[in-house]
Coordinates of C-alpha atoms and ligand atoms in Angstrom, one line a residue:
M348 CA 23.6 20.8 50.1
P349 CA 22.4 24.0 48.5
P350 CA 20.3 26.5 50.7
A351 CA 16.5 26.1 50.5
S352 CA 16.1 29.5 48.8
C353 CA 17.8 28.2 45.6
S354 CA 14.7 25.9 45.0
T355 CA 12.7 29.0 43.8
K356 CA 14.4 28.6 40.5
I357 CA 11.5 26.4 39.7
H358 CA 8.2 28.1 39.2
V359 CA 4.8 27.3 37.6
L360 CA 4.4 28.9 34.1
P361 CA 1.5 31.3 33.6
D362 CA -1.6 29.9 31.9
D363 CA -1.1 31.7 28.7
V364 CA 2.4 30.3 28.2
V365 CA 1.2 26.8 29.1
S366 CA -1.5 27.2 26.4
R367 CA 0.8 28.3 23.8
I368 CA 3.3 25.5 24.6
A369 CA 0.4 23.0 24.4
A370 CA -0.8 24.7 21.1
G371 CA 2.7 24.2 19.6
E372 CA 2.2 20.4 19.6
V373 CA -1.4 20.4 18.2
V374 CA -1.2 23.3 15.7
E375 CA 2.0 22.9 14.0
R376 CA 0.9 24.6 10.7
P377 CA -2.3 25.9 9.0
A378 CA -3.1 22.4 7.7
A379 CA -3.3 21.2 11.3
V380 CA -6.1 23.8 12.0
V381 CA -8.0 22.6 9.0
K382 CA -7.6 18.9 10.2
E383 CA -8.9 19.7 13.7
L384 CA -11.8 21.7 12.4
L385 CA -12.8 19.2 10.0
E386 CA -12.7 16.5 12.5
N387 CA -15.0 18.5 14.7
S388 CA -17.5 19.0 12.0
L389 CA -17.5 15.3 11.1
D390 CA -18.0 14.4 14.7
A391 CA -20.9 16.8 14.8
G392 CA -22.5 14.8 12.0
G393 CA -21.9 17.5 9.2
L394 CA -22.9 16.3 5.7
H395 CA -21.9 19.5 4.0
I396 CA -18.6 20.9 4.9
T397 CA -17.0 23.9 3.3
I398 CA -13.5 25.0 3.9
D399 CA -12.5 28.5 2.8
V400 CA -8.9 29.5 3.0
R401 CA -6.9 32.6 2.3
D402 CA -3.2 32.9 1.9
G403 CA -2.3 29.3 2.6
G404 CA -4.4 29.5 5.8
L405 CA -2.4 32.4 7.5
S406 CA -4.9 35.0 6.8
L407 CA -8.1 33.0 7.1
I408 CA -9.4 29.4 7.7
R409 CA -13.1 29.1 7.7
V410 CA -14.8 25.8 8.1
T411 CA -18.6 25.7 7.9
D412 CA -20.7 22.7 8.6
D413 CA -24.4 21.6 9.0
G414 CA -23.8 19.5 11.9
E415 CA -25.5 19.5 15.3
G416 CA -24.2 22.9 16.3
I417 CA -23.1 24.0 19.9
S418 CA -25.6 25.2 22.4
R419 CA -25.2 28.8 23.6
A420 CA -24.5 27.5 27.2
D421 CA -21.7 25.2 25.8
L422 CA -20.0 27.7 23.6
P423 CA -17.5 29.2 26.0
R424 CA -16.8 25.8 27.4
A425 CA -15.8 24.5 24.0
F426 CA -12.7 26.6 24.3
D427 CA -11.7 25.5 27.8
R428 CA -8.8 23.2 27.9
H429 CA -9.8 19.5 28.2
A430 CA -13.4 20.3 27.7
T431 CA -15.1 17.8 25.4
S432 CA -18.5 16.4 24.7
K433 CA -17.0 13.2 23.5
L434 CA -15.5 11.5 26.4
R435 CA -16.7 11.1 30.1
S436 CA -14.4 8.8 31.8
D437 CA -11.1 6.9 31.5
R438 CA -13.1 3.8 30.3
D439 CA -14.3 5.8 27.3
L440 CA -10.7 6.5 26.4
A441 CA -10.3 2.8 25.9
S442 CA -12.8 2.7 22.9
V443 CA -12.9 6.0 21.2
T444 CA -15.3 6.1 18.3
T445 CA -15.1 9.9 17.6
M446 CA -12.2 11.7 15.7
G447 CA -11.8 14.0 18.7
F448 CA -11.5 13.1 22.4
R449 CA -9.1 15.2 24.2
G450 CA -10.8 18.6 24.3
E451 CA -7.6 20.4 23.2
A452 CA -8.0 21.5 19.6
L453 CA -10.2 24.6 20.0
P454 CA -8.4 26.1 22.9
S455 CA -5.1 25.4 21.2
I456 CA -6.1 27.0 18.1
A457 CA -7.7 29.9 19.9
S458 CA -4.5 30.6 21.9
V459 CA -2.5 31.3 18.8
S460 CA -5.1 33.2 16.5
H461 CA -8.2 35.2 16.4
V462 CA -11.4 33.1 16.3
L463 CA -14.9 33.9 15.4
V464 CA -17.5 31.1 16.1
T465 CA -21.1 31.3 14.8
T466 CA -23.3 28.3 15.8
A467 CA -26.9 27.2 16.2
T468 CA -28.4 23.8 17.1
R469 CA -31.5 22.5 15.4
Q470 CA -33.8 23.5 18.3
D471 CA -32.3 27.1 18.5
T472 CA -34.4 30.0 17.4
V473 CA -31.5 32.4 17.8
G474 CA -27.8 31.5 17.1
A475 CA -24.8 32.4 19.0
Q476 CA -21.6 34.1 18.2
L477 CA -18.3 34.3 20.2
T478 CA -15.1 36.0 19.5
L479 CA -11.8 35.1 21.0
V480 CA -8.3 36.7 20.7
A481 CA -5.3 34.6 21.8
G482 CA -7.9 32.5 23.7
A483 CA -9.6 35.4 25.5
A484 CA -13.3 35.4 24.8
S485 CA -15.7 38.3 24.5
A486 CA -19.3 38.1 25.4
I487 CA -21.6 35.9 23.3
V488 CA -23.8 37.9 20.8
D489 CA -26.9 36.8 18.9
A490 CA -26.6 35.5 15.3
P491 CA -28.9 34.1 12.7
A492 CA -30.3 30.6 13.6
V493 CA -28.6 28.7 10.8
S494 CA -28.1 25.2 12.3
G495 CA -24.5 24.1 12.2
T496 CA -21.2 25.7 13.1
R497 CA -19.0 28.1 11.3
I498 CA -15.5 28.6 12.8
E499 CA -13.2 31.3 11.3
V500 CA -9.5 31.4 12.3
S501 CA -7.6 34.4 11.3
N502 CA -4.2 35.9 11.9
L503 CA -2.8 32.4 12.7
F504 CA 0.4 32.6 14.9
F505 CA 0.0 36.4 15.2
N506 CA 1.5 35.9 18.8
Q507 CA 4.0 33.2 17.8
P508 CA 6.5 35.0 15.4
A509 CA 8.9 32.1 15.7
R510 CA 6.4 29.6 14.5
K511 CA 5.4 31.8 11.6
K512 CA 8.9 32.1 10.5
F513 CA 9.3 28.4 10.1
L514 CA 6.2 28.1 7.9
K515 CA 6.8 27.5 4.2
T516 CA 5.5 29.3 1.2
I517 CA 1.8 30.0 0.8
T518 CA 1.8 27.4 -2.0
T519 CA 3.3 24.7 0.2
E520 CA 1.0 25.5 3.2
F521 CA -2.0 25.4 0.9
S522 CA -0.9 22.0 -0.6
H523 CA -0.8 20.6 2.9
I524 CA -4.4 22.0 3.5
S525 CA -5.7 20.4 0.4
H526 CA -4.1 17.1 1.3
V527 CA -5.9 17.2 4.6
V528 CA -9.2 17.8 2.8
Q529 CA -8.4 15.0 0.3
L530 CA -7.8 12.6 3.2
A531 CA -11.1 13.6 4.9
G532 CA -12.8 13.1 1.6
L533 CA -11.4 9.7 1.1
A534 CA -12.4 8.6 4.6
W535 CA -16.0 10.1 4.4
P536 CA -17.5 9.5 1.0
S537 CA -21.0 10.4 2.2
V538 CA -20.0 13.9 3.2
H539 CA -19.9 16.9 0.6
F540 CA -16.6 18.7 0.9
R541 CA -15.7 21.9 -0.8
L542 CA -12.5 23.7 -0.6
T543 CA -11.6 27.2 -1.9
H544 CA -8.5 29.2 -1.8
N545 CA -8.5 32.9 -2.2
G546 CA -12.1 32.7 -3.5
Q547 CA -11.3 30.1 -6.1
E548 CA -12.8 26.6 -5.8
I549 CA -10.0 24.0 -5.7
L550 CA -11.8 20.8 -4.5
N551 CA -15.5 19.9 -4.7
Y552 CA -16.4 16.2 -3.7
P553 CA -20.3 15.9 -3.7
A554 CA -21.5 13.1 -1.5
V555 CA -21.1 9.6 -3.1
A556 CA -22.3 6.1 -2.3
S557 CA -19.0 4.2 -2.2
D558 CA -15.2 4.4 -1.5
R559 CA -14.7 3.8 -5.1
D560 CA -16.7 6.7 -6.3
R561 CA -14.9 8.9 -3.9
I562 CA -11.4 7.7 -4.9
L563 CA -12.5 8.6 -8.4
Q564 CA -13.3 12.1 -7.4
V565 CA -10.0 12.5 -5.5
Y566 CA -7.7 10.9 -8.0
R567 CA -7.8 10.8 -11.7
P568 CA -9.7 7.7 -13.2
A569 CA -6.3 6.7 -14.6
F570 CA -5.3 5.9 -11.0
L571 CA -8.2 3.5 -10.4
D572 CA -7.6 1.8 -13.8
R573 CA -4.2 0.9 -12.6
T574 CA -5.2 -0.6 -9.2
V575 CA -6.5 -3.8 -7.9
E576 CA -8.9 -4.2 -5.2
V577 CA -7.9 -5.3 -1.7
R578 CA -10.3 -6.8 0.6
G579 CA -9.8 -9.1 3.7
R580 CA -11.3 -9.8 7.2
I581 CA -10.7 -11.6 10.4
A582 CA -12.6 -11.3 13.6
G583 CA -12.6 -7.7 14.7
L584 CA -10.5 -6.5 11.9
S585 CA -11.1 -5.8 8.2
I586 CA -9.3 -4.2 5.3
R587 CA -10.5 -2.8 2.0
G588 CA -9.3 -0.5 -0.6
V589 CA -7.2 -0.4 -3.8
M590 CA -3.5 -0.6 -4.5
V591 CA -1.4 -0.4 -7.7
D592 CA -1.2 -3.3 -10.0
P593 CA 2.5 -4.0 -10.1
V594 CA 2.6 -3.7 -13.9
H595 CA 1.7 0.0 -13.4
A596 CA 3.9 0.6 -10.4
R597 CA 6.3 3.6 -10.9
S598 CA 8.9 5.4 -8.7
S599 CA 6.2 7.8 -7.4
R600 CA 5.0 7.2 -3.8
M601 CA 1.7 9.0 -4.2
P602 CA -0.8 8.1 -2.9
Q603 CA 0.2 5.9 0.0
E604 CA -2.9 6.5 2.3
L605 CA -3.9 4.4 5.1
F606 CA -7.0 5.0 7.2
V607 CA -7.7 3.3 10.4
N608 CA -11.2 3.7 11.6
R609 CA -11.3 6.7 9.2
R610 CA -8.3 8.4 10.7
P611 CA -5.4 9.1 8.3
I612 CA -2.5 7.1 9.9
R613 CA 1.2 6.4 9.3
N614 CA 2.1 2.9 10.3
A615 CA 5.2 1.0 9.9
T616 CA 3.6 -2.4 10.6
V617 CA 1.0 -2.0 7.9
F618 CA 3.5 -0.5 5.5
H619 CA 5.8 -3.4 5.9
A620 CA 3.0 -5.9 5.4
V621 CA 2.1 -4.3 2.2
M622 CA 5.7 -4.4 1.0
E623 CA 5.9 -8.0 2.0
G624 CA 2.6 -8.7 0.4
Y625 CA 3.9 -7.3 -2.9
G626 CA 7.2 -9.1 -2.4
S627 CA 8.8 -9.8 -5.7
F628 CA 5.8 -8.6 -7.7
L629 CA 7.0 -5.0 -7.3
P630 CA 9.6 -3.9 -9.8
K631 CA 12.9 -2.8 -8.3
G632 CA 13.0 1.0 -7.7
S633 CA 9.2 1.4 -7.9
H634 CA 6.9 1.8 -5.0
P635 CA 3.5 0.7 -4.0
T636 CA 0.7 3.2 -4.1
F637 CA -2.5 2.6 -2.2
V638 CA -5.5 3.7 -0.5
L639 CA -6.4 1.4 2.2
F640 CA -9.1 1.3 4.9
L641 CA -8.7 -0.6 8.0
D642 CA -11.6 -1.0 10.4
I643 CA -10.8 -2.4 13.9
E644 CA -12.8 -2.7 16.9
P645 CA -12.2 0.5 19.0
D646 CA -11.1 -1.3 22.0
R647 CA -8.1 -3.0 20.2
L648 CA -6.7 0.4 19.3
D649 CA -5.0 3.2 21.2
V650 CA -5.6 6.4 19.4
N651 CA -4.1 8.6 22.3
V652 CA -0.4 8.2 21.3
H653 CA 0.4 11.1 19.1
P654 CA -0.2 14.9 19.6
T655 CA -1.8 15.3 16.0
K656 CA -3.3 11.7 15.9
K657 CA -1.2 10.7 13.0
E658 CA -0.3 7.4 14.7
V659 CA -2.2 4.7 16.6
R660 CA -1.1 1.7 18.5
F661 CA -2.7 -1.7 17.7
A662 CA -3.2 -4.3 20.5
E663 CA -2.4 -7.2 18.1
T664 CA 0.2 -6.3 15.5
E665 CA 0.9 -9.9 14.3
S666 CA -2.6 -10.7 13.2
L667 CA -2.8 -7.2 11.6
H668 CA 0.4 -7.8 9.7
Q669 CA -0.7 -11.1 8.6
L670 CA -4.1 -9.9 7.4
V671 CA -2.6 -7.0 5.4
R672 CA 0.1 -9.1 3.8
Q673 CA -2.3 -11.9 2.8
S674 CA -5.0 -9.6 1.5
V675 CA -2.3 -7.8 -0.6
R676 CA -1.0 -11.1 -1.9
H677 CA -4.5 -12.3 -2.6
A678 CA -5.3 -9.1 -4.4
L679 CA -2.3 -9.6 -6.7
G680 CA -3.1 -13.2 -7.5
G681 CA -6.7 -12.5 -7.9
S682 CA -6.5 -9.7 -10.5
E683 CA -4.8 -11.8 -13.0
R684 CA -7.0 -14.8 -12.6
R685 CA -10.1 -12.8 -12.7
A686 CA -9.0 -11.1 -16.0
V687 CA -8.3 -14.4 -17.8
L688 CA -11.6 -15.9 -16.6
G689 CA -13.5 -12.9 -18.1
L690 CA -14.9 -12.0 -14.6
T691 CA -15.4 -8.3 -14.0
P692 CA -13.8 -6.8 -10.9
A693 CA -16.0 -6.9 -8.0
G694 CA -15.7 -3.1 -7.3
L695 CA -15.7 -1.8 -3.8
S696 CA -19.3 -2.4 -3.3
Q697 CA -20.8 -3.7 -0.1
T698 CA -21.8 -7.0 -1.8
A699 CA -18.1 -7.8 -3.0
P700 CA -17.1 -11.2 -1.5
V701 CA -15.1 -11.2 1.6
F702 CA -11.8 -12.8 1.4
S703 CA -10.9 -15.0 4.3
P704 CA -7.2 -15.0 5.0
T705 CA -7.4 -18.4 6.6
A706 CA -8.4 -19.9 3.5
V707 CA -5.6 -18.3 1.6
G708 CA -3.2 -19.5 4.2
Q709 CA -4.4 -23.0 3.7
T710 CA -3.9 -22.7 -0.1
A711 CA -0.3 -21.5 0.5
S712 CA 0.6 -24.3 2.8
L713 CA -0.9 -26.8 0.4
R714 CA 1.4 -25.4 -2.2
D715 CA 4.3 -25.3 0.1
S716 CA 4.1 -29.1 0.9
H717 CA 4.8 -29.6 -2.8
S718 CA 7.3 -27.0 -3.1
A719 CA 10.3 -29.5 -2.9
A720 CA 8.8 -31.5 -5.6
L721 CA 8.2 -28.6 -7.8
I722 CA 11.8 -27.8 -7.8
S723 CA 13.1 -31.3 -7.9
G724 CA 10.4 -33.0 -9.7
R725 CA 10.3 -36.0 -7.4
T726 CA 6.7 -36.2 -6.4
Q727 CA 4.1 -37.9 -8.5
D728 CA 0.8 -36.4 -7.6
S729 CA -2.2 -38.6 -8.2
R730 CA -4.1 -35.6 -9.5
V731 CA -1.5 -34.8 -12.2
N732 CA -3.0 -34.1 -15.5
T733 CA -0.4 -35.8 -17.6
S734 CA -2.1 -34.9 -20.9
D735 CA -0.6 -31.4 -20.8
A736 CA 2.9 -32.3 -19.5
A737 CA 3.6 -35.7 -21.3
P738 CA 4.6 -34.7 -24.7
L739 CA 7.0 -32.2 -23.5
S740 CA 9.5 -34.5 -21.9
G741 CA 11.0 -35.5 -25.2
I742 CA 11.3 -32.0 -26.5
V743 CA 12.8 -30.6 -23.4
E744 CA 15.5 -33.1 -22.9
G745 CA 18.7 -31.9 -24.4
S746 CA 17.3 -28.6 -25.0
Q747 CA 18.2 -25.3 -23.3
L748 CA 14.8 -25.0 -21.9
V749 CA 15.0 -27.4 -19.0
F750 CA 11.8 -27.2 -17.1
A751 CA 11.4 -28.8 -13.8
H752 CA 9.1 -31.8 -14.3
E753 CA 6.1 -30.4 -12.3
P754 CA 3.1 -32.0 -10.9
T755 CA 0.5 -29.7 -12.3
G756 CA -2.2 -31.0 -10.0
A757 CA -0.6 -29.2 -7.2
Y758 CA -1.9 -26.0 -8.7
Q759 CA -5.0 -27.5 -10.3
R760 CA -8.0 -25.2 -10.1
A761 CA -11.3 -25.8 -11.5
E762 CA -11.3 -22.7 -13.7
K763 CA -8.0 -23.7 -15.6
P764 CA -8.3 -22.0 -19.0
D765 CA -7.6 -23.9 -22.2
I766 CA -4.4 -22.8 -24.0
V767 CA -4.2 -22.8 -27.7
P768 CA -0.6 -21.7 -28.8
F769 CA -0.2 -20.2 -32.1
G770 CA 3.5 -19.6 -32.4
Q771 CA 6.3 -17.2 -31.8
I772 CA 7.0 -13.7 -33.0
L773 CA 10.7 -12.5 -33.5
R774 CA 11.8 -15.5 -31.5
T775 CA 10.8 -13.5 -28.4
Y776 CA 7.0 -13.2 -28.1
L777 CA 4.6 -16.2 -27.7
V778 CA 1.1 -15.8 -29.1
A779 CA -1.7 -17.9 -27.7
Q780 CA -5.3 -18.0 -26.8
V781 CA -5.7 -18.4 -23.1
G782 CA -9.0 -19.1 -22.0
E783 CA -11.0 -16.3 -23.9
E784 CA -8.2 -13.9 -24.3
L785 CA -5.4 -13.3 -26.7
Q786 CA -2.1 -13.4 -25.0
V787 CA 1.2 -12.1 -26.3
I788 CA 3.8 -13.4 -23.8
D789 CA 7.5 -12.4 -23.5
Q790 CA 9.1 -15.8 -23.3
H791 CA 12.1 -14.5 -21.2
T792 CA 10.1 -12.6 -18.5
A793 CA 7.3 -15.2 -18.2
H794 CA 9.8 -18.1 -17.8
E795 CA 11.7 -15.9 -15.4
R796 CA 8.5 -15.6 -13.4
I797 CA 7.9 -19.2 -13.4
L798 CA 11.5 -20.1 -12.3
F799 CA 11.2 -17.6 -9.6
Q800 CA 7.9 -18.9 -8.2
R801 CA 9.4 -22.4 -8.0
L802 CA 12.6 -21.2 -6.4
W803 CA 10.6 -19.2 -3.9
R804 CA 8.5 -22.2 -2.9
G805 CA 11.7 -24.3 -2.8
W806 CA 13.3 -21.8 -0.4
Q807 CA 10.2 -21.6 1.8
S808 CA 10.3 -25.3 2.3
R809 CA 14.1 -25.3 2.7
D810 CA 14.8 -27.4 -0.3
I811 CA 16.3 -26.1 -3.3
P812 CA 18.3 -28.9 -4.8
S813 CA 21.4 -28.2 -7.1
Q814 CA 22.5 -29.5 -10.4
P815 CA 26.2 -29.6 -10.9
L816 CA 27.7 -27.6 -13.6
L817 CA 29.9 -29.9 -15.9
I818 CA 32.7 -27.5 -16.4
P819 CA 32.9 -24.9 -13.6
E820 CA 34.4 -21.7 -15.0
P821 CA 36.7 -19.6 -12.8
I822 CA 35.7 -15.9 -12.5
E823 CA 38.3 -13.4 -11.5
L824 CA 37.1 -10.8 -9.0
S825 CA 38.4 -7.8 -6.9
V826 CA 39.6 -8.7 -3.4
A827 CA 36.6 -6.8 -1.9
H828 CA 34.1 -8.7 -4.2
S829 CA 35.5 -12.1 -3.6
A830 CA 35.4 -11.5 0.2
L831 CA 31.9 -10.4 -0.2
L832 CA 30.9 -13.5 -2.0
L833 CA 33.0 -15.9 0.1
K834 CA 31.4 -14.6 3.2
R835 CA 28.0 -15.8 1.9
L836 CA 28.9 -19.2 0.6
D837 CA 26.7 -21.0 3.1
E838 CA 23.7 -18.8 2.6
L839 CA 24.0 -19.1 -1.1
E840 CA 24.3 -22.9 -0.9
K841 CA 20.8 -22.9 0.7
L842 CA 19.6 -21.2 -2.4
G843 CA 20.9 -24.0 -4.5
L844 CA 24.0 -22.0 -5.6
L845 CA 27.3 -23.9 -5.1
I846 CA 30.3 -21.6 -5.4
E847 CA 33.8 -22.4 -4.5
P848 CA 37.0 -20.2 -4.1
F849 CA 39.3 -20.7 -6.9
G850 CA 42.8 -19.4 -6.2
T851 CA 43.1 -16.1 -4.2
T852 CA 40.4 -13.9 -5.6
A853 CA 38.6 -15.9 -8.2
V854 CA 35.5 -18.1 -7.7
A855 CA 33.8 -20.8 -9.6
I856 CA 30.1 -21.6 -9.8
C857 CA 29.9 -25.4 -9.4
G858 CA 26.2 -25.9 -9.2
V859 CA 22.8 -24.0 -9.8
P860 CA 19.4 -24.8 -8.6
V861 CA 17.7 -27.7 -10.6
G862 CA 15.4 -26.4 -13.4
L863 CA 17.6 -23.5 -14.5
G864 CA 18.6 -23.4 -18.1
K865 CA 22.2 -22.6 -19.3
V866 CA 23.6 -19.9 -17.1
D867 CA 26.2 -17.2 -17.9
A868 CA 28.2 -17.7 -14.8
T869 CA 30.0 -14.3 -15.2
A870 CA 26.9 -12.3 -15.6
L871 CA 25.2 -14.2 -12.7
V872 CA 28.1 -13.4 -10.3
Q873 CA 27.9 -9.8 -11.3
D874 CA 24.2 -9.6 -10.4
L875 CA 24.8 -11.6 -7.2
L876 CA 27.4 -9.1 -6.0
D877 CA 24.9 -6.3 -6.5
D878 CA 22.3 -8.2 -4.6
L879 CA 24.7 -9.1 -1.7
T880 CA 25.9 -5.6 -1.4
E881 CA 22.5 -4.7 -0.2
W882 CA 22.1 -7.4 2.4
D883 CA 23.6 -5.5 5.3
S884 CA 21.0 -2.8 4.9
V885 CA 18.0 -5.1 4.7
S886 CA 16.7 -6.8 7.9
S887 CA 14.1 -9.3 6.6
L888 CA 15.4 -12.6 5.3
E889 CA 12.8 -12.7 2.8
M890 CA 13.9 -9.4 1.4
K891 CA 17.5 -10.6 1.2
V892 CA 16.6 -13.8 -0.6
Q893 CA 14.1 -12.6 -3.2
P894 CA 16.6 -10.5 -5.2
V895 CA 19.2 -13.5 -5.3
L896 CA 16.3 -15.9 -6.3
A897 CA 15.2 -13.2 -9.0
S898 CA 18.8 -13.1 -10.3
L899 CA 19.0 -16.9 -10.5
A900 CA 15.6 -17.0 -12.3
C901 CA 16.6 -14.3 -14.7
H902 CA 19.8 -16.0 -15.7
G903 CA 18.2 -19.4 -15.8
A904 CA 15.3 -18.3 -18.0
V905 CA 15.1 -18.8 -21.7
R906 CA 16.5 -15.8 -23.6
A907 CA 14.8 -13.6 -26.2
G908 CA 15.9 -14.7 -29.6
R909 CA 15.8 -18.4 -29.0
A910 CA 13.5 -20.3 -31.3
L911 CA 11.0 -22.6 -29.5
A912 CA 9.0 -25.5 -30.8
L913 CA 5.3 -25.4 -30.5
L914 CA 5.2 -27.9 -27.7
E915 CA 7.8 -25.9 -25.7
I916 CA 5.5 -22.8 -26.2
Q917 CA 2.7 -24.7 -25.0
Q918 CA 4.5 -25.9 -21.9
L919 CA 5.9 -22.5 -21.1
I920 CA 2.4 -20.8 -21.4
H921 CA 1.0 -23.7 -19.4
D922 CA 3.4 -23.3 -16.5
W923 CA 2.9 -19.5 -16.6
V924 CA -0.9 -20.0 -16.4
Q925 CA -0.4 -22.5 -13.5
E926 CA 1.6 -19.9 -11.7
G927 CA -1.3 -17.6 -11.8
L928 CA -0.6 -15.5 -14.9
I929 CA 1.5 -13.1 -13.0
M930 CA 1.9 -10.1 -15.1
T931 CA 5.4 -9.1 -14.1
C932 CA 8.8 -10.9 -13.8
P933 CA 10.4 -10.6 -10.4
H934 CA 12.4 -7.5 -11.6
G935 CA 9.0 -5.9 -12.7
R936 CA 9.1 -6.2 -16.4
R937 CA 5.8 -7.1 -18.0
T938 CA 5.4 -10.7 -18.9
A939 CA 2.3 -10.5 -21.1
F940 CA 0.0 -8.2 -23.0
R941 CA -3.7 -9.4 -23.4
L942 CA -6.8 -8.6 -25.2
S943 CA -10.0 -9.8 -23.9
T944 CA -12.9 -10.7 -26.2
D945 CA -14.6 -7.6 -25.2
E946 CA -11.6 -5.5 -26.2
L947 CA -11.3 -7.4 -29.5
A948 CA -15.0 -6.8 -30.1
K949 CA -14.5 -3.1 -29.5
L950 CA -11.5 -2.9 -31.6
F951 CA -13.3 -4.4 -34.5
G952 CA -16.5 -2.6 -33.9
R953 CA -18.5 -5.7 -33.2
V954 CA -20.1 -4.4 -30.0
G955 CA -23.8 -4.8 -30.6
W956 CA -23.4 -6.6 -33.7
A957 CA -24.0 -10.3 -34.2
Ligands
ATP1420 N1 -18.2 22.0 14.4 C1 -18.6 21.7 15.7 N2 -19.9 21.4 15.7 C2 -20.4 20.9 17.0 N3 -19.7 20.9 18.2 C3 -18.4 21.3 18.1 C4 -17.7 21.7 16.8 N4 -16.5 22.0 17.1 C5 -16.3 21.8 18.4 N5 -17.4 21.4 19.0 C6 -17.6 21.0 20.4 O1 -16.5 21.6 21.1 C7 -15.8 20.6 21.8 C8 -14.3 21.0 22.0 O2 -13.8 20.7 20.7 P1 -12.3 20.4 20.6 O3 -11.9 20.1 19.1 O4 -11.5 21.3 21.4 O5 -12.3 19.0 21.4 P2 -12.7 17.5 21.0 O6 -13.0 17.5 19.6 O7 -13.7 17.0 21.9 O8 -11.3 16.8 21.2 P3 -9.9 16.9 20.3 O9 -9.0 18.0 21.1 O10 -9.3 15.6 20.4 O11 -10.2 17.4 19.0 C9 -16.2 19.3 21.2 O12 -16.1 18.3 22.1 C10 -17.5 19.5 20.7 O13 -18.5 19.3 21.8
MG1421 MG1 -11.8 18.2 18.1

């Protein structure tokens, strides 16, 4: 046992060291100072907020607001640790409605910089000014009674050379600051934000009435043009915003902004739900971009989990995941249907209809109950509209284009548009009038999408029947590839794909899902190997299966260059319409190009003419 005197190794740190350690968590870089000051201005009800920055925030950060101000008596207290006007008790912490709640930001900032605060409340006839150096305050002096608060932070990290050394270039630090201002702008459209750098105006967002208008100010109009609207609600939780239309998805991940009760947040659950919502709609190698706002009852949220409040914890992650995923999926389906029906997008106005995820869930399960039939063609639905499907059977038989005989009634919607097929261009593109639009459709990608949707439903209901291939063709593989494939035979069988070993390292495809056309077995196996190589790195079963089904759909779809009869064209377009006119194939290529009546009228200068 060591002698008692050794216990003096442990001692309590001096206050200034404690402050700086705590500040290290809150104030990681100049942008963090801007974030905290902005949040204070917003909590104070500021409607005009100006942020002036010099040298990436290292020389100066000045935030001026017209909020409620700080009374002279409260002013020194604002810089005391754990001093706040926003919380009173532990109970308040369970349902925080303000951006701030810990009473840590101002003391943290002040401990690593020089601060000058000038403030006045609306009742004050004389304002107050306080200077602090490394947290040490001078006496309060009088200032003009301009209601609101101005906080100037200069010489940031002057007493923390190590922290200063780790900062990036002025340009990088400033870009973090402007991102912080953009985020605040997106979350608070009714507030006017202005940002200057070294005297030059960089951002200016006058107050606007809607999220959509603010998104327009923050991003170029081209961004909004490429998005679809997301909207959904369940009890105590709602989502709204915009996300990229898959046709326009690119490799860029910007923006991917999520706000929870106006806080910019990173959250793996929501991100995962967005990805699952997109599912196969998203081209390989491209990423979703979005600006999404979640509103949730404050008592279902723990905001006190991250030093810079970049994360929150949700009480019910499952319902959140479901809402986000279904809202995203609904938005993807809705955008195409709206367009063909000639309806204008609702916009992000207050009056836009609220989507009920329950309703969508019901639709999905109704579809699922038919899924086996959609693949195998066994069910005869009493609501089948045979007038569309009947003439095709004779044509399809014996042709390469073997469609699953599908009960169209399963999808029937009141708004089903009429289809008038005109023919084929270059044996690749189908031309038709669909509803009131002219559609030019890529026969391969559209058919690929149809097959994929059917396979997907079949997989979800655990029923993808196979059709045997008459002459299985052996395919020679490397040892590693044949081992990779043979390891997955059972899983592939569940996807309707029957593969058998053939000698030591060769395999043969003996069966493919019903409904696929003539398949090039060697090319299919090559793609399957690519898909299977990625299986070990993917955790979700859906994410594993989708690429395989996409490969099957691709190889089973009618190729470009094949002549189609008018009835086949009619059937293909009909099936594509029934699947919801999805504008991408599962690999993300475009399925169609359309011109609305409005666009045609504009093209021919008919607007305003009889
Ligand atoms: N711009 C402002 N206008 C009016 N009051 C302010 C302003 N900035 C700060 N205050 C007052 O100073 C207090 C301390 O601010 P500080 O940012 O340190 O803590 P907080 O916002 O309460 O919590 P958090 O540390 O989570 O941000 C606030 O509670 C608020 O009463
Ligand atoms: Mg604060």
